[in-house]
GROMACS .gro file of C-alpha atoms in nm:
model
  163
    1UNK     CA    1   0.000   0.000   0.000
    2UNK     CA    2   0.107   0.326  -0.095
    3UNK     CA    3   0.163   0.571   0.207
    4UNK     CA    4   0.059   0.960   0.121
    5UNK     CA    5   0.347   1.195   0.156
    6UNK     CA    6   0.227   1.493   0.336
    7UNK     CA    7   0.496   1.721   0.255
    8UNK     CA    8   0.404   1.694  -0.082
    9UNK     CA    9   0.056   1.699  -0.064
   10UNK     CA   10   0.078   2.040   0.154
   11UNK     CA   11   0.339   2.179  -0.148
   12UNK     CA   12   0.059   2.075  -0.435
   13UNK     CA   13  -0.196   2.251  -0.213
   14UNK     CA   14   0.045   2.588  -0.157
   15UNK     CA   15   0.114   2.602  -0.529
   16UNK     CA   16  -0.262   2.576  -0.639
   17UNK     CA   17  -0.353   2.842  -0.419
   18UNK     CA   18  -0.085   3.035  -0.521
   19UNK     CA   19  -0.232   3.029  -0.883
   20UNK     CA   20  -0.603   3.066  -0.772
   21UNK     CA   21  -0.495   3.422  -0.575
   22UNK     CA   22  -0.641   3.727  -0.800
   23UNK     CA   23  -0.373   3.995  -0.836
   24UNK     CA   24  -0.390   4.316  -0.657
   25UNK     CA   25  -0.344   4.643  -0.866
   26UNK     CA   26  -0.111   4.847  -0.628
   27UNK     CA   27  -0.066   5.211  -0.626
   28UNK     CA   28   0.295   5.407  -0.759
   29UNK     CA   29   0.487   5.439  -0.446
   30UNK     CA   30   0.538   5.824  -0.556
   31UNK     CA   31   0.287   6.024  -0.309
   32UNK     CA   32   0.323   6.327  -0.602
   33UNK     CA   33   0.273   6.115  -0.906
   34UNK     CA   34  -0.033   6.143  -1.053
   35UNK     CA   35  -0.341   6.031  -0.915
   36UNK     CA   36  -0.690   6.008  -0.975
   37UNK     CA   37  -0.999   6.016  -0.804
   38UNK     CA   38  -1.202   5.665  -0.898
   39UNK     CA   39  -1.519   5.668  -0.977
   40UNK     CA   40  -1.654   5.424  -0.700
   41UNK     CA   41  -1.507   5.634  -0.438
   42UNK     CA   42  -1.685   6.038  -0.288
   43UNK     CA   43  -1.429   6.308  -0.442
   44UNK     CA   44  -1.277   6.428  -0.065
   45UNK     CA   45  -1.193   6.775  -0.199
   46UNK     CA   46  -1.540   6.926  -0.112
   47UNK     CA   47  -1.516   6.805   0.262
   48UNK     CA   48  -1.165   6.916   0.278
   49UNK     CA   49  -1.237   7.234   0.172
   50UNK     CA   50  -1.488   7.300   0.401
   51UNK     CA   51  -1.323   7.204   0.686
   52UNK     CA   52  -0.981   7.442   0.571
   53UNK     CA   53  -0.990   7.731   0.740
   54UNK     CA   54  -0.674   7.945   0.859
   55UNK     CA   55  -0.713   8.214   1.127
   56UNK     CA   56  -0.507   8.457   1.171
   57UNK     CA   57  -0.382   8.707   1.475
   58UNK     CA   58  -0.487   9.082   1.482
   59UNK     CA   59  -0.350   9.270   1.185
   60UNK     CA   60  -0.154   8.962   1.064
   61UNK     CA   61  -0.166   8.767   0.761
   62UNK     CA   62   0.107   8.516   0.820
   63UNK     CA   63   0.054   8.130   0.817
   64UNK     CA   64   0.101   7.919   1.183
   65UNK     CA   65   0.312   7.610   1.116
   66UNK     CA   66  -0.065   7.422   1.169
   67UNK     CA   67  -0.229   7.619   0.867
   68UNK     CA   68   0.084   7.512   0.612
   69UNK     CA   69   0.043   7.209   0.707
   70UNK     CA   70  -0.332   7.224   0.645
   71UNK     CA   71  -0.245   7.336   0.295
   72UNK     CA   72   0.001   7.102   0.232
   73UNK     CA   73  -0.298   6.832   0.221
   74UNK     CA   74  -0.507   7.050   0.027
   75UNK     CA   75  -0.208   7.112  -0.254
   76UNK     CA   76  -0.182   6.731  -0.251
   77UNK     CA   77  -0.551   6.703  -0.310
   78UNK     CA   78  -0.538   6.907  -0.587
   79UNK     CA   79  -0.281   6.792  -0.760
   80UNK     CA   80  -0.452   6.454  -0.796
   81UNK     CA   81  -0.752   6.619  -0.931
   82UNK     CA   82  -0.605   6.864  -1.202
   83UNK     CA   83  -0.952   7.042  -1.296
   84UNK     CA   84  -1.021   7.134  -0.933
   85UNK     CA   85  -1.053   7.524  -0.902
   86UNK     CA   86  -1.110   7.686  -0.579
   87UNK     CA   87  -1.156   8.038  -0.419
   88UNK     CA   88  -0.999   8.149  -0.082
   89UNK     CA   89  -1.202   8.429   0.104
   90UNK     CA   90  -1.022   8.661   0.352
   91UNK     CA   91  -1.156   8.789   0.656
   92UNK     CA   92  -1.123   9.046   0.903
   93UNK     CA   93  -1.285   9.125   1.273
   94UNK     CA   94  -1.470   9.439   1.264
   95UNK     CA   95  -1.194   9.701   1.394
   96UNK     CA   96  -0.981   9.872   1.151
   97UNK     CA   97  -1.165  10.105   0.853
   98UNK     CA   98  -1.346   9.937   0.575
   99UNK     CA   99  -1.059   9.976   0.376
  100UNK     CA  100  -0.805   9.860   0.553
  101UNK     CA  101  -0.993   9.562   0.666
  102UNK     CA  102  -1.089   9.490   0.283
  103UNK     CA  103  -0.732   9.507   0.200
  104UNK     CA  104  -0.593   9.285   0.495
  105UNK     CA  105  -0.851   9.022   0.397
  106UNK     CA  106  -0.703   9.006   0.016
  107UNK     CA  107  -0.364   8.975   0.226
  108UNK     CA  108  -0.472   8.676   0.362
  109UNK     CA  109  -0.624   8.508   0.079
  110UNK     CA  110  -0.342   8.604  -0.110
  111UNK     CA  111  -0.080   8.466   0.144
  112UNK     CA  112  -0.287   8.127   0.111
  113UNK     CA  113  -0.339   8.130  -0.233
  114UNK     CA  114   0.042   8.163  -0.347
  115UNK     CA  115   0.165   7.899  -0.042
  116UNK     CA  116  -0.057   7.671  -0.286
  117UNK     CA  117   0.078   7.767  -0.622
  118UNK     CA  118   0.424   7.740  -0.392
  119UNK     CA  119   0.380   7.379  -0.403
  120UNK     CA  120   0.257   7.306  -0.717
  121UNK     CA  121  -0.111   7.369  -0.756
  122UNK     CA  122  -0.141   7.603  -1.087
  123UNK     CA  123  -0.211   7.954  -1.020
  124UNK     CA  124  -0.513   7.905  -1.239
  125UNK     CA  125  -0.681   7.669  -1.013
  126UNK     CA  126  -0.694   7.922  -0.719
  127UNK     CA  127  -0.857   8.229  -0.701
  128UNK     CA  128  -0.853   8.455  -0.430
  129UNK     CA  129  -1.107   8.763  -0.286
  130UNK     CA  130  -1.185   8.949   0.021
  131UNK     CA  131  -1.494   8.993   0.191
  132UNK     CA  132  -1.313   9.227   0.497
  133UNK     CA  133  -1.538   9.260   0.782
  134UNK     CA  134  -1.924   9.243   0.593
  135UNK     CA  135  -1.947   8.863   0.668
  136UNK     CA  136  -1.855   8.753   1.021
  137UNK     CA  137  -1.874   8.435   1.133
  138UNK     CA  138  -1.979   8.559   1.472
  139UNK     CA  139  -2.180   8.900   1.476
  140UNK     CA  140  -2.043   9.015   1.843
  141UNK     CA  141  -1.791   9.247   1.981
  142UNK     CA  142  -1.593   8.982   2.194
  143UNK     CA  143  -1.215   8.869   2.173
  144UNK     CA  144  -1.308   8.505   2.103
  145UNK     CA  145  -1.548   8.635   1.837
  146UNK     CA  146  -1.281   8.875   1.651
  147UNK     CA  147  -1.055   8.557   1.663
  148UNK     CA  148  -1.309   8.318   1.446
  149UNK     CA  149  -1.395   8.629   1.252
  150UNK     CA  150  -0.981   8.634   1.124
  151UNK     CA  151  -0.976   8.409   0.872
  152UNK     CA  152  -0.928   8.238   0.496
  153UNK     CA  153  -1.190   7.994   0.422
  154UNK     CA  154  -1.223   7.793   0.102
  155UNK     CA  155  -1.469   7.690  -0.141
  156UNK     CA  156  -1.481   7.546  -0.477
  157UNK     CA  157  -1.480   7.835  -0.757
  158UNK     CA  158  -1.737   7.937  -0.928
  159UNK     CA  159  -1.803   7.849  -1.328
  160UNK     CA  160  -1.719   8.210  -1.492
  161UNK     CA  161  -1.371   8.097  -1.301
  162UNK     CA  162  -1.337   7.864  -1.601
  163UNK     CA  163  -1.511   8.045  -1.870
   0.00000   0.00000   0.00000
């Protein structure tokens, strides 16, 4: 009688299953390469957008080390969706003339806007404006609410951006 070799059984086995595995479509190891959003999956620049929003201190238009980093992720966004355009709206609190405060919030958007371009989202996808003190985020005469009220926010652009 002929005695069954497990070794070899267990090898046959391995190698068949081997065969039967499907193949899995990895994705380039370069995090800059370019990239796509699929189909299947919810574009993330909307949400990320939405939730991107620099503040700034009083008179200031200078990024913290946590708002570059913030735009870091939304320059790598964009550069794996190459017809995203967005706008950046600067803010001010409600001290300072309407000029002034109209000019500091295009300083803002600005300084935003051209980190962006600075790493490598084209200057056509970003457009910036001001809105200066007419749209608060909190209508009060506090510290805490002149804080929120200093800020960039973004939004996707409009259509006559592309027209």
């Amino acid at each position: 009688m002929i005695k069954p070799n497990l070794t070899l059984i267990a090898m046959g086995l391995l190698v068949l299953s081997a065969c039967a595995t499907p193949k899995v479509r990895r994705e380039p190891a370069d995090p800059d390469g370019p990239h796509y959003v699929r189909a299947n999956e919810p574009d993330p620049l909307p949400q990320m957008l939405k939730e991107t929003v620099l503040h700034f201190e009083f008179g200031e238009a200078n990024l913290t080390q946590h708002d570059a980093w913030k735009l870091k992720r939304l320059a790598l966004q964009m550069k794996k969706q190459p017809w995203a355009a967005i706008r950046i709206a600067g803010h001010c609190d409600a001290r300072g003339t309407e000029e002034y405060n109209l000019a500091l919030g295009m300083k803002r958007a600005d300084t935003a806007r051209n980190y962006l371009i600075r790493m490598g989202v084209p200057e056509t996808a970003v457009e910036a404006i001001t809105f200066g003190e007419e749209v608060p985020l909190i209508d009060a005469d506090t510290d805490e609410a002149f804080a929120e009220n200093r800020r960039a926010e973004f939004g996707p652009a409009p259509l006559e951006l592309f027209g």
